[in-house]
Short mmCIF file of C-alpha atoms and ligand atoms in Angstrom, two decimals:
data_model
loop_
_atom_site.label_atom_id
_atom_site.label_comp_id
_atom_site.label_asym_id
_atom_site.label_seq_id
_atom_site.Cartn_x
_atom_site.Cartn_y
_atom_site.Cartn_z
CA UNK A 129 23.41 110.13 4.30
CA UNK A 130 23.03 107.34 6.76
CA UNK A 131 25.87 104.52 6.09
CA UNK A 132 25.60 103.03 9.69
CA UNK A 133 22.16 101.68 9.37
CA UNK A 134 22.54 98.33 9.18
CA UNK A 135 25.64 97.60 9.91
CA UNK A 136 27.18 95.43 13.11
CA UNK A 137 29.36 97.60 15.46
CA UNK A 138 31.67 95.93 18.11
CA UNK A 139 32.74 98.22 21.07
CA UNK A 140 34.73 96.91 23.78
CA UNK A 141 34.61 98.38 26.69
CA UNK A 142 30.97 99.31 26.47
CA UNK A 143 30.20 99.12 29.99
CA UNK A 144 30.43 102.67 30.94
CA UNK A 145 32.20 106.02 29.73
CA UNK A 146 33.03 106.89 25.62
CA UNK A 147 31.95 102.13 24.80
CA UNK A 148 28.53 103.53 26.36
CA UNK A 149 27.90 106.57 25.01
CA UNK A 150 28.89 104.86 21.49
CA UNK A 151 26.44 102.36 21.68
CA UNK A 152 23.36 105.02 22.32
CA UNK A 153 25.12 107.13 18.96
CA UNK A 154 25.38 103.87 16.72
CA UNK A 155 22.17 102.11 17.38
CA UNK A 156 20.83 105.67 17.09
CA UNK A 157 21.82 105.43 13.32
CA UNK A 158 20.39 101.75 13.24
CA UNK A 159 23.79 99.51 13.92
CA UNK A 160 23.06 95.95 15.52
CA UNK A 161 25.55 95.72 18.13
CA UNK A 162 27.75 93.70 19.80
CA UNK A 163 28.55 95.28 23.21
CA UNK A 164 31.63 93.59 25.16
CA UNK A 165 33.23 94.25 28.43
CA UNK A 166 33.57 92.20 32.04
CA UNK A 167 30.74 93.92 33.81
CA UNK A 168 27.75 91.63 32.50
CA UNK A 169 25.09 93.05 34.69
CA UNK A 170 26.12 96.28 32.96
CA UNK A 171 25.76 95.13 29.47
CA UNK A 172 22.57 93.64 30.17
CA UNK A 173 21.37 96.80 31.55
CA UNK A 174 22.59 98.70 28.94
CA UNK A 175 20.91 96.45 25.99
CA UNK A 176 17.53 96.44 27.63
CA UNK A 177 17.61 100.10 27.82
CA UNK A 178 19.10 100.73 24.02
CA UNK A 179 16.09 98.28 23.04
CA UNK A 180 13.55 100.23 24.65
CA UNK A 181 14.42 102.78 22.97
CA UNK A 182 15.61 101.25 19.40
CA UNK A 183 13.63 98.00 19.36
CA UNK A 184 14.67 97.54 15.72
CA UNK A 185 18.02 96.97 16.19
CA UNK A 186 19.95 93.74 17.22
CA UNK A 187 22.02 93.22 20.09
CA UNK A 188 24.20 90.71 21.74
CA UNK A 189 26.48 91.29 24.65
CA UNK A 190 29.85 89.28 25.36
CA UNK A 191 31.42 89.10 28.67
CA UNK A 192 35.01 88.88 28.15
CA UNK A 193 38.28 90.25 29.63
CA UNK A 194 39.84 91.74 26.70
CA UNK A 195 43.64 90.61 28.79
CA UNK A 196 42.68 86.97 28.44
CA UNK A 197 43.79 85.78 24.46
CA UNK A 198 42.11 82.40 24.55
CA UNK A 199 39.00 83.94 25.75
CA UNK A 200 39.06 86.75 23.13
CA UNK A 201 39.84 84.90 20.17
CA UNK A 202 37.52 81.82 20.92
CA UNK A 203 34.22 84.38 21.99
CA UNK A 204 35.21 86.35 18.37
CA UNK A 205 35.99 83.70 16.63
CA UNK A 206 32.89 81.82 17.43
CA UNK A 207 30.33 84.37 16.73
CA UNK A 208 26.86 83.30 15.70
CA UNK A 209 26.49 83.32 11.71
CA UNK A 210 24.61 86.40 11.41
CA UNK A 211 26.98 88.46 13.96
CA UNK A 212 29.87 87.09 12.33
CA UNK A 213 30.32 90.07 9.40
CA UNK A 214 31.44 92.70 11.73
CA UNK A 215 31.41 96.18 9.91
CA UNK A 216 33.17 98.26 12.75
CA UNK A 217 35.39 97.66 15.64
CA UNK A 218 35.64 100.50 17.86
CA UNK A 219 38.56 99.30 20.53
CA UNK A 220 37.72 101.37 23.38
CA UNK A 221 38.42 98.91 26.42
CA UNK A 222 41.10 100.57 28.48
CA UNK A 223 42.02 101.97 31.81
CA UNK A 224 44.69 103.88 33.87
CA UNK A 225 45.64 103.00 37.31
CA UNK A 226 47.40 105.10 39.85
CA UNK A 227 49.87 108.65 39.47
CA UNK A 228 53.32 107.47 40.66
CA UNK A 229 56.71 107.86 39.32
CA UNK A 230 58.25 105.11 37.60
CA UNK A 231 60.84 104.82 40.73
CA UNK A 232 57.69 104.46 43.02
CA UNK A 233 55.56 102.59 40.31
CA UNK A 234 53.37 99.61 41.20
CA UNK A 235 54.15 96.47 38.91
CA UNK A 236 50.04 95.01 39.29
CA UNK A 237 49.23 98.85 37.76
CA UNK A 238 51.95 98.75 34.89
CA UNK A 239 50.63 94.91 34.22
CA UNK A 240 47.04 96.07 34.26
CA UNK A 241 47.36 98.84 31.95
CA UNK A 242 49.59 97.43 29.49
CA UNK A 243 48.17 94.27 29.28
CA UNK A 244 44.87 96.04 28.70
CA UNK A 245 45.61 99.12 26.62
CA UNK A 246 47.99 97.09 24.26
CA UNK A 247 47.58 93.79 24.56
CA UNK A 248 43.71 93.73 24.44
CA UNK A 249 43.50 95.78 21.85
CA UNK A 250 45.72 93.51 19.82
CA UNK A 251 44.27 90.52 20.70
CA UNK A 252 40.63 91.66 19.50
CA UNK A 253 42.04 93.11 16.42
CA UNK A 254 44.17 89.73 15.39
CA UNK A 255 40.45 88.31 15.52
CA UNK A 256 38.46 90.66 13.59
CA UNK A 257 41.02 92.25 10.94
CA UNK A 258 40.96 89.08 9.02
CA UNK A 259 38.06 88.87 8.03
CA UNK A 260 37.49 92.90 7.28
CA UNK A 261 39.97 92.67 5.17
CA UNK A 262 38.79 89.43 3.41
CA UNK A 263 35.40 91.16 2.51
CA UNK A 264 37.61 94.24 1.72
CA UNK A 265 35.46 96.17 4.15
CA UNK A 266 35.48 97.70 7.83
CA UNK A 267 36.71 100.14 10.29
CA UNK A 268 38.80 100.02 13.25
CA UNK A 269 38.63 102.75 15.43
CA UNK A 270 41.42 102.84 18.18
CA UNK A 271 40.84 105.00 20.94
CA UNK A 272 44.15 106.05 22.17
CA UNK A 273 44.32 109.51 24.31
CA UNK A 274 46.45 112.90 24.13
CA UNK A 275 48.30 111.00 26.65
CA UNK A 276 49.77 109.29 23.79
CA UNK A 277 50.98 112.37 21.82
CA UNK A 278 52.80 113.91 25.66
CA UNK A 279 53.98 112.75 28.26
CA UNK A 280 52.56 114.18 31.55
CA UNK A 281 54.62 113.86 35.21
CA UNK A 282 53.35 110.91 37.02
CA UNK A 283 51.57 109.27 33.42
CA UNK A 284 54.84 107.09 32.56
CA UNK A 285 53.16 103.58 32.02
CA UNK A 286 49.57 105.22 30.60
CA UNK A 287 51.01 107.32 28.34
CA UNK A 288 53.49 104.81 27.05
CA UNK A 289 50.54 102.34 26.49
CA UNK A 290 48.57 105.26 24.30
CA UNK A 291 51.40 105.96 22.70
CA UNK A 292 51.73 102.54 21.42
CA UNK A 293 48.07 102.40 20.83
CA UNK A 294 48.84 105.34 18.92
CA UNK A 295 51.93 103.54 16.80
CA UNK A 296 49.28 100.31 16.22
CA UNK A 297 47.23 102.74 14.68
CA UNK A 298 49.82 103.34 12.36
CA UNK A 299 50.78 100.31 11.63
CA UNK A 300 47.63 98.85 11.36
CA UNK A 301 46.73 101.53 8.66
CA UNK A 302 49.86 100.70 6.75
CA UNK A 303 49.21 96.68 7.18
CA UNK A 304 45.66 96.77 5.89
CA UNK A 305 46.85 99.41 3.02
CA UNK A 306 45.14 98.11 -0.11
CA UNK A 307 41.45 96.12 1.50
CA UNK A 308 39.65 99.32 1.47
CA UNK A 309 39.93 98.69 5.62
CA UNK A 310 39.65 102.05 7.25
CA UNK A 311 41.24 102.76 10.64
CA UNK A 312 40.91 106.13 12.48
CA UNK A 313 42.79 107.10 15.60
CA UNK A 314 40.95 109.29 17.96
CA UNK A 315 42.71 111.09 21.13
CA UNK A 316 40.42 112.45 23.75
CA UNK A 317 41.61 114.71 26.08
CA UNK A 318 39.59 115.33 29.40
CA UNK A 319 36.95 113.07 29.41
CA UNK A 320 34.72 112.42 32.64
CA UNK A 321 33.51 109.30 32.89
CA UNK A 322 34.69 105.93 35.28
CA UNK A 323 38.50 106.30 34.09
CA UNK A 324 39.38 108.99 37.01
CA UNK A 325 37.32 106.44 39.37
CA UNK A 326 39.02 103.95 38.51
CA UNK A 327 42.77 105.50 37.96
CA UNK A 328 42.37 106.01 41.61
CA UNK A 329 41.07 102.70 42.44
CA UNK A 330 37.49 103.90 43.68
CA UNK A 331 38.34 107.07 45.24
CA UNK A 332 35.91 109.07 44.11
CA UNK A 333 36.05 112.43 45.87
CA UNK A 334 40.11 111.81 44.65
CA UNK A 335 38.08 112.02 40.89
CA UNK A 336 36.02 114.85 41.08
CA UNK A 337 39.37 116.79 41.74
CA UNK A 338 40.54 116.23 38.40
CA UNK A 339 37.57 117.72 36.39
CA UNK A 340 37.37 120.63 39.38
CA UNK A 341 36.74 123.99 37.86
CA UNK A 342 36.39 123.13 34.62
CA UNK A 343 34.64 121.45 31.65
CA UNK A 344 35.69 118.11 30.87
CA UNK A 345 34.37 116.66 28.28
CA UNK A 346 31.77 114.18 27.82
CA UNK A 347 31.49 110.32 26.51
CA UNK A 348 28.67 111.82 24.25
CA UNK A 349 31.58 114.55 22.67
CA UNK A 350 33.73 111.74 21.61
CA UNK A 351 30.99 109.06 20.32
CA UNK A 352 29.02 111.88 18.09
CA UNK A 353 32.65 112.53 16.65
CA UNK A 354 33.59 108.93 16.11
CA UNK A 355 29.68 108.21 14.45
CA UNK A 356 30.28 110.83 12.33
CA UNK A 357 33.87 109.82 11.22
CA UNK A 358 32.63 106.32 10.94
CA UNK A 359 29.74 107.79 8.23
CA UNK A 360 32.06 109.30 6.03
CA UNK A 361 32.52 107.90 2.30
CA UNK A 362 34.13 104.56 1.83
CA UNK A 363 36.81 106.74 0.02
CA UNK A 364 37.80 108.96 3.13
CA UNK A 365 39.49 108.12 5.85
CA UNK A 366 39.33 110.17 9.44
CA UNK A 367 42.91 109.19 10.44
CA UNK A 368 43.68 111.21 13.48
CA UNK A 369 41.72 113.18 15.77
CA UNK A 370 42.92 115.11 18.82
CA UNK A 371 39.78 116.66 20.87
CA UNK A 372 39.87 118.49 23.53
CA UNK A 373 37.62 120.48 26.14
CA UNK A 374 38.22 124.30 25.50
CA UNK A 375 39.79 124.71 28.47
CA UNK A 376 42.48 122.22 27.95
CA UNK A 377 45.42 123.41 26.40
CA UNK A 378 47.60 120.18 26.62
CA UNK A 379 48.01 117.79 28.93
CA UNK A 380 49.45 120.05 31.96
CA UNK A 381 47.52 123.25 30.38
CA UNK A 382 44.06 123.50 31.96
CA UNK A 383 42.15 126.30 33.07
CA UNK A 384 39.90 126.26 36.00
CA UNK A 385 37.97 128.64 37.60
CA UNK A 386 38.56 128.92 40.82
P1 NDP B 23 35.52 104.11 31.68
O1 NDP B 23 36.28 103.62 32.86
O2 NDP B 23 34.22 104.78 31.89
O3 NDP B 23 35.32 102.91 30.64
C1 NDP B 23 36.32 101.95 30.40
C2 NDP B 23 35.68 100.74 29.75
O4 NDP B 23 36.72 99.78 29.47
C3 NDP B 23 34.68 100.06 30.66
O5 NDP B 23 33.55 99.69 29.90
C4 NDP B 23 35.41 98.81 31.14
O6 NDP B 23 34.47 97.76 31.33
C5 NDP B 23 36.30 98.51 29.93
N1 NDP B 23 37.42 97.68 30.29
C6 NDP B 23 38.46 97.98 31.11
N2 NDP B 23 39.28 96.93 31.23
C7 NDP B 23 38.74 95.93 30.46
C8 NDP B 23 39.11 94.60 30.19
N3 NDP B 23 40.22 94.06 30.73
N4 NDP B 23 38.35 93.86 29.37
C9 NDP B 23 37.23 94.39 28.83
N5 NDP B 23 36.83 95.65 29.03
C10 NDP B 23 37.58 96.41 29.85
O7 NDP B 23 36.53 105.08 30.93
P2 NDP B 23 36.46 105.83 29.52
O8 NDP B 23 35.16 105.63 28.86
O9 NDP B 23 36.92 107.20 29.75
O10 NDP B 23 37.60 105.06 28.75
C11 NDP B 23 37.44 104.50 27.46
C12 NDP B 23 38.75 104.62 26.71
O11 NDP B 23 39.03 105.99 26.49
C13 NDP B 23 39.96 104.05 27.43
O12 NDP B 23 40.76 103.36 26.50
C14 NDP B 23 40.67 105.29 27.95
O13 NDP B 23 42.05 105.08 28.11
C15 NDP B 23 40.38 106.25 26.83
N6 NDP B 23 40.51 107.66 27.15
C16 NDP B 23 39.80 108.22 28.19
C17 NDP B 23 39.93 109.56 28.47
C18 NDP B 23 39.24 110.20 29.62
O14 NDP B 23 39.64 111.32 30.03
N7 NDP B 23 38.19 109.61 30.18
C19 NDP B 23 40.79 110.43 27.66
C20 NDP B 23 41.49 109.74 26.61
C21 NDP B 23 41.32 108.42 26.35
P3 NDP B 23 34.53 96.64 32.47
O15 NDP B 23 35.14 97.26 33.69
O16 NDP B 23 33.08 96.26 32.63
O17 NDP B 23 35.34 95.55 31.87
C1 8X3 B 24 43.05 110.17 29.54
C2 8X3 B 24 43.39 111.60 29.51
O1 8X3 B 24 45.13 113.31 30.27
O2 8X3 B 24 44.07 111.95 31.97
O3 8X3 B 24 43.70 109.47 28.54
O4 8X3 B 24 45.68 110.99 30.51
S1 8X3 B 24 44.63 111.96 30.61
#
């Protein structure tokens, strides 16, 4: 059964990676969407190809820095009438930057991630829960990371921000209790997409490393898992998922061939 069709989906962070690959799986099922992110040019491109190929659904694209709080709440809160109804919030819009110890950390990195990975996602959630729970109806889906669950040497700041993503979770699930709001936490493991790229600020041969010998996996694992937790029963909620390419064990676990 098809529950998506539809429906409006908002992914942050849809730009690129797990947001992208969640757009193609949604409006595959028939969700309007409303794709945000800072990279415009790549939202555009990204609509005109999802409406080549789904020209039934509807789609509007915000350019927004999820860090900036006046900008989130007045793009969200001023949504035209008929996006206004939001069904599902997938809060995907997050980054890591840099491997150092905390002794040797760089404050712009810790500022960047935090005020992304925790922050952002707050700020778009205080906009949307309201009104889910008002029409006692919605999902949140919070992507946090395995990075959230352990602690890896050189993660400090990350891992603390996806652990907290992983507590607002949580909380959130505990806050909403009662509205029939659903909210699922998902933790990827190895995923390859832009994060690696832009963890090490553009290096890209610095990237490929990390996936080296192995299979990561893709943005397409994690978004066919999240559409199908999203298409469960009103009555059933998909609160925690940890998934991870077969040859990860945990986060310092990995098995390459060499
Ligand atoms: P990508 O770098 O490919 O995608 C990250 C997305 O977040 C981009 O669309 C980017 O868009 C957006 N974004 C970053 N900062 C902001 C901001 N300030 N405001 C709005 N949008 C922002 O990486 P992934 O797809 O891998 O990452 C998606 C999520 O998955 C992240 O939260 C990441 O932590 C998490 N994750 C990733 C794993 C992996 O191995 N790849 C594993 C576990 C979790 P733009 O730059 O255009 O703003
Ligand atoms: C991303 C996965 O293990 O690189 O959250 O931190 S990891």
């Amino acid at each position: 059964m098809n529950r998506i069709h539809n429906t409006i989906t908002l992914i942050t962070g849809a730009s690129s990676g797990i947001g992208e690959a969640c757009a193609y799986h949604f409006a595959s099922a028939g969700s309007h969407l409303i794709l945000l992110a800072r990279r415009n040019k790549s939202l555009l491109a990204l609509k005109q190809s999802l409406q080549e190929q789904y020209p039934d659904i509807n789609i509007l694209t915000i350019e927004c820095d999820v860090r900036n709080q006046p900008s989130v709440e007045q793009l969200l809160s001023n949504l035209p009438e008929e996006w206004k109804h939001i069904d599902t919030l997938i809060n995907n819009a997050g980054l890591s930057r840099g491997l150092e110890k905390i002794q040797d950390g760089l404050i712009q990195n810790w500022e960047e991630m935090i005020d992304t990975n925790i922050k952002g996602l707050l700020y778009v959630s205080r906009t949307i829960l309201p009104g889910m729970i008002e029409r006692k109806k919605g999902n949140v889906i919070n992507i946090a990371s395995i990075a959230g669950r352990e602690t890896y040497p050189f993660g400090n700041v990350y891992c603390a921000t996806k652990s907290a993503a992983r507590t607002l979770s949580e909380a959130m699930r505990i806050d909403v209790n009662g509205s029939n709001v659903r909210i699922m936490n998902i933790d990827p493991g190895m995923v390859e997409t832009e994060f690696s790229l832009v963890r090490f600020h553009g290096d890209a041969e610095r990237a490929k490393q990390v996936y080296k010998g192995m299979q990561p996996l893709t943005a397409d694992d994690i978004a066919e898992i999240i559409l199908f937790s999203v298409n469960r029963p009103p009555h059933v909620t998909i609160g925690d998922i940890l998934i991870l390419p077969t040859a990860q064990a945990n986060t310092t676990t990995v098995y390459r061939e060499t």
